[in-house]
Amino acid sequence: MEIKYNRSLSGVPENQQQQPLRRITKTYIENRDPVRRNLTSLYNEDTQQINKSMPNSNNDLRRKMLNQERVKRSLNQDVLEDKENVPQHKGLTTKIYTLPQELSNINIKQKFDHTILENQNLQKWYTEDIFFYLKEQEKKSTPLEWLKNHSIPSNLRAKMIDWMVEVLCSYKCTDQTFFVAVRTMDFYFSKSEKQLEISDLHLCGVTSMFIAAKYEEIHPMKLSVVHEKIAHKKLSTDQIKKKESDILQTIGFDLVGGTLYDMYNLILTNCFIEQKLKEKNYKYLKKLCLYLSKMVLYDYEICGKSNYTLLGAALIFVAFKIVEQLDSTFNADSQIKDIAQTIQIDQDQLIETAAKVLNLAKNFEKHFPNLENLKKFNGFQLEDDEQ
């Protein structure tokens, strides 16, 4: 029995030939075309008959084998025709995996530190504007002589600052968190109309750290940790939350003012000090400035009567004098003169304040005995950078 295959019997309407691209598989083709499915079934049956039984004559065998080959060729030819009829199948594959010529020359780096580009853009475009904006805001956002209306001695405040150094360093908080905490506490003292007593100092210090951590840290300290680990359950959670509300309302939620940390870093960047020193010496300079900036916050007589811009420039001058001993090509006097002109402050006042900072650095242990957390958590040696 000779079987002829006619494609017109496939039952596929002509309007379906332009359908969207579909994946061509043998199963899909067989399910789509009932005639071809019957041919496939017949082909399989003939094969089984040939394998199971011996034919009576060579003619029968030859005829069945011819029918089998005819059906096989018909099936293969139809599959090829269906593949050719798929609209733009080959062209689509080429467009997906072939990049335009202008994209082939792009070199993609596996690792890129985005902070490098961000710092370059900051230094190039925004540092000067940010600095002078914060300097202008100092008139209303920098606390000055904040203890004069309260019954809190300056030595007890210095003890609180020393404890804040220990707490925030122990909980791996950033340096900026420390400076925000100190500014928040001092700013609250300067704005509070209520006369604060010694008994209020602990609660104010704990709450200021809690607020600063919320503002600066990616993962701030939880209230339960502040209550149990930091305050040692001497302050209730309700007391801390109430004082938090009181502090924020008193300072008008002003947490965005520049800190001493901000000001001295902006001065260094704005005056391009990094390009004037070797990398090792510049790192040492930054560590000196960080140490001195935390140190001056202990002394109410210095930090309570000078704004952060003047303090930042003064401690930079002291750090310059120390770095000058390491690098003979670096002239501290000429550099501080350029800084004074750039940031528009009085040079004589800067030198006078720098002398106070230097005297404090030489006699810190004498002025503040038993306050060792600054040295413990921020002390360093020049060899630290070399290692």
Coordinates of C-alpha atoms in Angstrom, one line a residue:
M1 CA 0.0 0.0 0.0
E2 CA 1.6 3.2 -1.1
I3 CA 1.0 6.2 1.0
K4 CA 1.1 9.7 -0.4
Y5 CA 1.3 12.7 1.8
N6 CA -0.4 16.0 0.8
R7 CA 0.5 19.1 2.8
S8 CA -3.0 20.5 2.1
L9 CA -4.4 17.9 4.4
S10 CA -2.4 19.3 7.4
G11 CA -5.4 21.4 8.5
V12 CA -3.3 24.5 9.2
P13 CA -5.2 27.7 8.2
E14 CA -3.1 30.1 6.0
N15 CA -3.7 33.0 8.4
Q16 CA -1.8 31.1 11.2
Q17 CA 1.4 30.9 9.2
Q18 CA 2.3 34.5 10.2
Q19 CA 1.9 34.0 13.9
P20 CA 4.7 35.1 16.3
L21 CA 7.8 33.0 16.5
R22 CA 7.3 29.6 18.3
R23 CA 9.9 27.1 19.1
I24 CA 9.8 24.2 16.6
T25 CA 10.1 20.8 18.0
K26 CA 9.1 17.4 16.8
T27 CA 6.4 17.0 19.4
Y28 CA 4.9 20.4 18.5
I29 CA 4.8 19.5 14.8
E30 CA 3.3 16.1 15.4
N31 CA 0.6 17.5 17.7
R32 CA -0.2 20.3 15.2
D33 CA -0.6 18.1 12.2
P34 CA -2.9 15.0 12.6
V35 CA -2.0 13.6 9.2
R36 CA 1.7 13.6 10.0
R37 CA 0.9 12.0 13.4
N38 CA -0.8 9.2 11.5
L39 CA 2.2 8.8 9.2
T40 CA 4.5 8.6 12.1
S41 CA 2.3 6.0 13.7
L42 CA 2.3 4.0 10.4
Y43 CA 6.0 4.3 10.2
N44 CA 6.4 2.9 13.7
E45 CA 4.0 0.0 13.0
D46 CA 5.8 -1.0 9.8
T47 CA 9.1 -1.0 11.6
Q48 CA 7.7 -3.2 14.3
Q49 CA 6.3 -5.7 11.8
I50 CA 9.6 -5.9 10.0
N51 CA 11.4 -6.6 13.2
K52 CA 8.9 -9.1 14.6
S53 CA 8.1 -11.3 11.6
M54 CA 10.1 -12.7 8.7
P55 CA 8.4 -11.8 5.3
N56 CA 7.2 -14.6 3.0
S57 CA 9.0 -13.2 0.0
N58 CA 11.7 -10.7 -0.9
N59 CA 9.2 -8.7 -2.8
D60 CA 7.1 -8.1 0.3
L61 CA 10.2 -7.1 2.2
R62 CA 11.3 -4.7 -0.6
R63 CA 7.8 -3.2 -0.8
K64 CA 7.6 -2.5 2.9
M65 CA 11.1 -1.1 3.1
L66 CA 10.3 1.3 0.2
N67 CA 7.1 2.4 1.9
Q68 CA 9.0 3.0 5.1
E69 CA 11.7 5.1 3.3
R70 CA 9.0 7.1 1.5
V71 CA 7.2 8.0 4.7
K72 CA 10.5 8.9 6.3
R73 CA 11.6 11.2 3.5
S74 CA 8.2 12.8 3.5
L75 CA 8.4 13.5 7.2
N76 CA 11.9 15.0 7.0
Q77 CA 11.1 17.2 4.1
D78 CA 8.1 18.6 5.9
V79 CA 10.1 19.5 9.0
L80 CA 12.6 21.3 6.8
E81 CA 9.9 23.3 5.1
D82 CA 8.3 24.3 8.4
K83 CA 11.6 25.6 9.6
E84 CA 12.1 27.6 6.4
N85 CA 8.6 29.1 6.7
V86 CA 9.2 30.6 10.2
P87 CA 9.4 34.4 9.6
Q88 CA 13.0 35.9 10.2
H89 CA 14.0 33.1 12.6
K90 CA 17.6 33.2 11.6
G91 CA 17.8 37.0 11.4
L92 CA 16.4 37.4 15.0
T93 CA 19.1 35.1 16.4
T94 CA 21.8 37.2 14.7
K95 CA 20.5 40.5 16.1
I96 CA 20.3 39.3 19.7
Y97 CA 23.9 38.1 19.9
T98 CA 25.7 40.7 17.7
L99 CA 26.8 43.9 19.5
P100 CA 26.9 47.2 17.6
Q101 CA 30.4 48.3 16.5
E102 CA 30.5 51.3 18.9
L103 CA 29.9 49.0 21.9
S104 CA 32.7 46.5 21.0
N105 CA 35.5 49.0 22.1
I106 CA 34.1 49.5 25.7
N107 CA 36.4 48.1 28.4
I108 CA 34.4 47.0 31.5
K109 CA 36.4 46.9 34.8
Q110 CA 35.6 44.1 37.1
K111 CA 36.1 46.2 40.2
F112 CA 35.5 49.9 40.6
D113 CA 35.5 52.0 43.7
H114 CA 32.7 54.5 43.3
T115 CA 33.8 56.5 46.3
I116 CA 36.9 57.6 44.3
L117 CA 34.8 59.2 41.6
E118 CA 32.4 60.7 44.2
N119 CA 35.3 62.2 46.2
Q120 CA 36.8 63.7 43.0
N121 CA 33.5 65.2 42.0
L122 CA 33.0 66.6 45.6
Q123 CA 36.4 68.1 45.6
K124 CA 36.0 69.6 42.1
W125 CA 32.6 71.0 42.3
Y126 CA 31.0 71.1 45.7
T127 CA 33.5 71.4 48.5
E128 CA 33.7 75.2 48.5
D129 CA 30.0 75.6 48.4
I130 CA 29.4 73.1 51.1
F131 CA 32.1 74.6 53.4
F132 CA 30.9 78.2 53.1
Y133 CA 27.3 77.1 53.5
L134 CA 28.1 75.3 56.8
K135 CA 30.3 78.3 57.9
E136 CA 27.3 80.6 57.3
Q137 CA 25.1 78.3 59.3
E138 CA 27.5 78.3 62.2
K139 CA 26.1 81.5 63.5
K140 CA 22.9 79.7 64.5
S141 CA 23.8 76.0 64.6
T142 CA 27.1 76.0 66.5
P143 CA 26.7 75.9 70.3
L144 CA 28.8 78.4 72.3
E145 CA 29.1 78.8 76.1
W146 CA 26.3 76.3 76.6
L147 CA 27.0 75.7 80.3
K148 CA 26.6 79.2 81.6
N149 CA 22.9 78.8 82.3
H150 CA 23.1 75.3 83.9
S151 CA 24.5 73.8 87.0
I152 CA 26.8 71.3 85.2
P153 CA 30.5 71.6 85.9
S154 CA 32.8 71.5 82.8
N155 CA 34.9 68.7 84.3
L156 CA 31.8 66.4 84.6
R157 CA 31.0 67.2 81.0
A158 CA 34.5 66.2 80.0
K159 CA 34.0 63.0 81.8
M160 CA 30.8 62.4 79.8
I161 CA 32.7 63.1 76.5
D162 CA 35.3 60.5 77.6
W163 CA 32.6 58.0 78.2
M164 CA 31.0 58.7 74.9
V165 CA 34.3 57.9 73.2
E166 CA 34.3 54.5 74.9
V167 CA 30.7 53.7 74.2
L168 CA 30.6 54.6 70.5
C169 CA 34.0 53.1 69.8
S170 CA 33.0 49.9 71.5
Y171 CA 29.9 49.6 69.4
K172 CA 31.8 50.3 66.2
C173 CA 30.1 53.5 65.4
T174 CA 31.6 56.0 63.0
D175 CA 33.6 59.0 64.1
Q176 CA 31.0 61.2 62.6
T177 CA 28.4 59.7 65.0
F178 CA 30.6 60.8 68.0
F179 CA 30.8 64.4 66.7
V180 CA 27.0 64.5 66.0
A181 CA 26.3 63.2 69.5
V182 CA 28.5 65.8 71.2
R183 CA 27.1 68.6 69.1
T184 CA 23.5 67.5 69.8
M185 CA 24.1 67.4 73.5
D186 CA 25.9 70.8 73.6
F187 CA 23.3 72.3 71.3
Y188 CA 20.6 71.1 73.6
F189 CA 22.3 72.7 76.5
S190 CA 22.6 76.0 74.7
K191 CA 18.9 76.0 73.6
S192 CA 17.3 74.7 76.8
E193 CA 15.5 77.3 78.8
K194 CA 15.2 74.9 81.7
Q195 CA 18.2 75.0 84.1
L196 CA 19.8 71.5 83.9
E197 CA 21.3 69.8 86.9
I198 CA 24.1 67.3 87.3
S199 CA 21.5 64.5 87.5
D200 CA 20.4 65.4 83.9
L201 CA 23.8 64.9 82.4
H202 CA 23.7 61.1 82.1
L203 CA 20.3 61.0 80.5
C204 CA 21.3 63.8 78.1
G205 CA 24.5 62.1 77.1
V206 CA 22.8 58.6 76.5
T207 CA 20.0 60.1 74.5
S208 CA 22.3 62.2 72.4
M209 CA 24.2 59.1 71.4
F210 CA 21.0 57.3 70.7
I211 CA 19.9 60.2 68.4
A212 CA 23.2 60.4 66.6
A213 CA 23.3 56.7 65.9
K214 CA 19.9 56.9 64.4
Y215 CA 21.0 59.7 62.2
E216 CA 24.4 58.5 61.1
E217 CA 24.6 54.7 61.4
I218 CA 23.3 52.2 58.8
H219 CA 22.4 49.9 61.7
P220 CA 21.8 52.1 64.7
M221 CA 21.7 50.9 68.3
K222 CA 18.3 49.6 69.4
L223 CA 16.5 51.2 72.3
S224 CA 16.7 47.9 74.2
V225 CA 20.5 47.9 73.9
V226 CA 20.8 51.5 75.0
H227 CA 18.6 50.7 78.0
E228 CA 20.3 47.4 79.1
K229 CA 23.9 47.7 77.9
I230 CA 24.7 51.4 77.8
A231 CA 22.5 52.8 80.6
H232 CA 22.7 49.5 82.6
K233 CA 19.0 49.8 83.3
K234 CA 19.4 52.9 85.3
L235 CA 17.4 54.8 82.7
S236 CA 14.0 53.4 81.6
T237 CA 13.0 53.3 77.9
D238 CA 10.3 55.8 78.6
Q239 CA 12.8 58.2 80.0
I240 CA 15.0 57.9 77.0
K241 CA 12.1 58.3 74.6
K242 CA 10.8 61.3 76.4
K243 CA 14.2 63.0 76.6
E244 CA 14.7 62.2 72.8
S245 CA 11.5 64.1 72.1
D246 CA 12.6 67.0 74.4
I247 CA 16.0 67.3 72.8
L248 CA 14.7 67.3 69.2
Q249 CA 12.0 69.8 69.9
T250 CA 14.4 72.1 71.8
I251 CA 17.0 72.2 69.0
G252 CA 14.3 72.4 66.3
F253 CA 15.3 69.0 64.8
D254 CA 18.5 70.7 63.6
L255 CA 20.8 67.7 63.1
V256 CA 22.3 68.8 59.8
G257 CA 24.6 71.5 61.0
G258 CA 28.3 71.1 60.4
T259 CA 30.4 69.4 63.1
L260 CA 34.0 69.9 63.9
Y261 CA 34.7 66.7 62.0
D262 CA 33.0 68.1 58.9
M263 CA 34.8 71.4 59.0
Y264 CA 38.4 70.3 59.3
N265 CA 37.8 67.6 56.6
L266 CA 36.3 70.2 54.2
I267 CA 39.2 72.6 54.9
L268 CA 41.7 69.9 54.0
T269 CA 39.9 69.0 50.8
N270 CA 39.1 72.6 49.8
C271 CA 42.8 73.6 50.2
F272 CA 44.1 70.4 48.3
I273 CA 46.4 69.4 51.1
E274 CA 46.4 65.8 49.9
Q275 CA 48.2 66.8 46.7
K276 CA 50.9 68.6 48.8
L277 CA 52.0 65.6 50.9
K278 CA 53.1 62.1 50.5
E279 CA 50.4 59.5 50.9
K280 CA 51.9 58.2 54.2
N281 CA 52.3 61.7 55.7
Y282 CA 48.8 62.7 54.6
K283 CA 47.3 59.6 56.4
Y284 CA 49.3 60.6 59.5
L285 CA 48.0 64.1 59.2
K286 CA 44.4 62.9 59.1
K287 CA 44.9 60.8 62.2
L288 CA 46.4 63.7 64.0
C289 CA 43.5 65.9 63.1
L290 CA 41.0 63.3 64.3
Y291 CA 42.8 62.9 67.6
L292 CA 43.1 66.6 68.1
S293 CA 39.5 67.3 67.2
K294 CA 38.2 64.8 69.7
M295 CA 40.6 66.1 72.3
V296 CA 39.5 69.8 72.1
L297 CA 35.9 68.8 72.7
Y298 CA 37.0 67.8 76.3
D299 CA 38.0 71.4 77.0
Y300 CA 35.1 73.7 77.5
E301 CA 37.3 76.8 77.7
I302 CA 38.5 76.1 74.1
C303 CA 35.5 74.5 72.3
G304 CA 32.9 76.6 74.2
K305 CA 34.3 79.9 73.0
S306 CA 35.3 79.1 69.4
N307 CA 33.2 78.1 66.4
Y308 CA 34.0 74.9 64.5
T309 CA 35.7 76.6 61.5
L310 CA 38.2 78.3 63.7
L311 CA 38.8 75.2 65.8
G312 CA 39.2 73.1 62.6
A313 CA 41.8 75.4 61.2
A314 CA 43.7 75.7 64.5
L315 CA 44.0 71.9 65.0
I316 CA 45.1 71.6 61.4
F317 CA 47.9 74.1 62.1
V318 CA 49.1 72.1 65.0
A319 CA 49.0 68.9 62.9
F320 CA 50.9 70.8 60.2
K321 CA 53.7 71.6 62.7
I322 CA 54.0 67.9 63.6
V323 CA 54.0 66.7 60.0
E324 CA 56.6 69.4 59.1
Q325 CA 59.1 67.6 61.3
L326 CA 58.6 64.5 59.2
D327 CA 58.7 66.2 55.8
S328 CA 61.2 69.0 55.4
T329 CA 59.7 70.1 52.1
F330 CA 56.4 71.0 53.8
N331 CA 56.1 74.5 55.2
A332 CA 53.4 74.7 57.8
D333 CA 53.4 78.5 58.1
S334 CA 52.9 79.2 54.4
Q335 CA 50.2 76.5 54.2
I336 CA 48.2 77.8 57.2
K337 CA 48.4 81.3 55.7
D338 CA 46.9 80.0 52.5
I339 CA 44.2 78.2 54.5
A340 CA 43.3 81.4 56.4
Q341 CA 42.9 83.3 53.2
T342 CA 40.9 80.5 51.5
I343 CA 38.4 80.0 54.3
Q344 CA 38.3 83.7 55.2
I345 CA 39.3 83.8 58.9
D346 CA 41.6 86.0 60.8
Q347 CA 45.1 84.6 60.8
D348 CA 46.1 86.1 64.2
Q349 CA 43.0 84.6 65.9
L350 CA 43.8 81.3 64.2
I351 CA 47.3 81.2 65.6
E352 CA 46.1 82.2 69.1
T353 CA 43.6 79.3 69.1
A354 CA 46.2 76.9 67.7
A355 CA 48.5 77.8 70.6
K356 CA 45.7 76.9 73.1
V357 CA 45.2 73.6 71.2
L358 CA 48.9 72.8 71.3
N359 CA 49.1 73.6 75.0
L360 CA 46.1 71.3 75.7
A361 CA 47.8 68.5 73.7
K362 CA 51.0 68.8 75.8
N363 CA 49.1 68.9 79.1
F364 CA 46.0 66.8 78.5
E365 CA 46.8 64.3 81.2
K366 CA 47.4 67.1 83.6
H367 CA 44.1 68.9 82.8
F368 CA 42.0 65.7 82.6
P369 CA 43.5 63.0 84.9
N370 CA 42.0 59.6 84.7
L371 CA 40.3 60.2 81.4
E372 CA 42.1 57.7 79.3
N373 CA 39.6 56.5 76.7
L374 CA 40.8 59.0 74.1
K375 CA 44.3 57.6 74.2
K376 CA 42.9 54.0 74.6
F377 CA 40.6 54.1 71.5
N378 CA 42.2 56.8 69.3
G379 CA 45.9 56.7 70.2
F380 CA 48.3 55.8 67.4
Q381 CA 51.9 55.8 66.2
L382 CA 53.4 56.7 62.9
E383 CA 54.3 53.0 62.5
D384 CA 50.6 52.1 62.3
D385 CA 50.5 53.4 58.7
E386 CA 53.7 51.7 57.7
Q387 CA 52.2 48.3 58.8

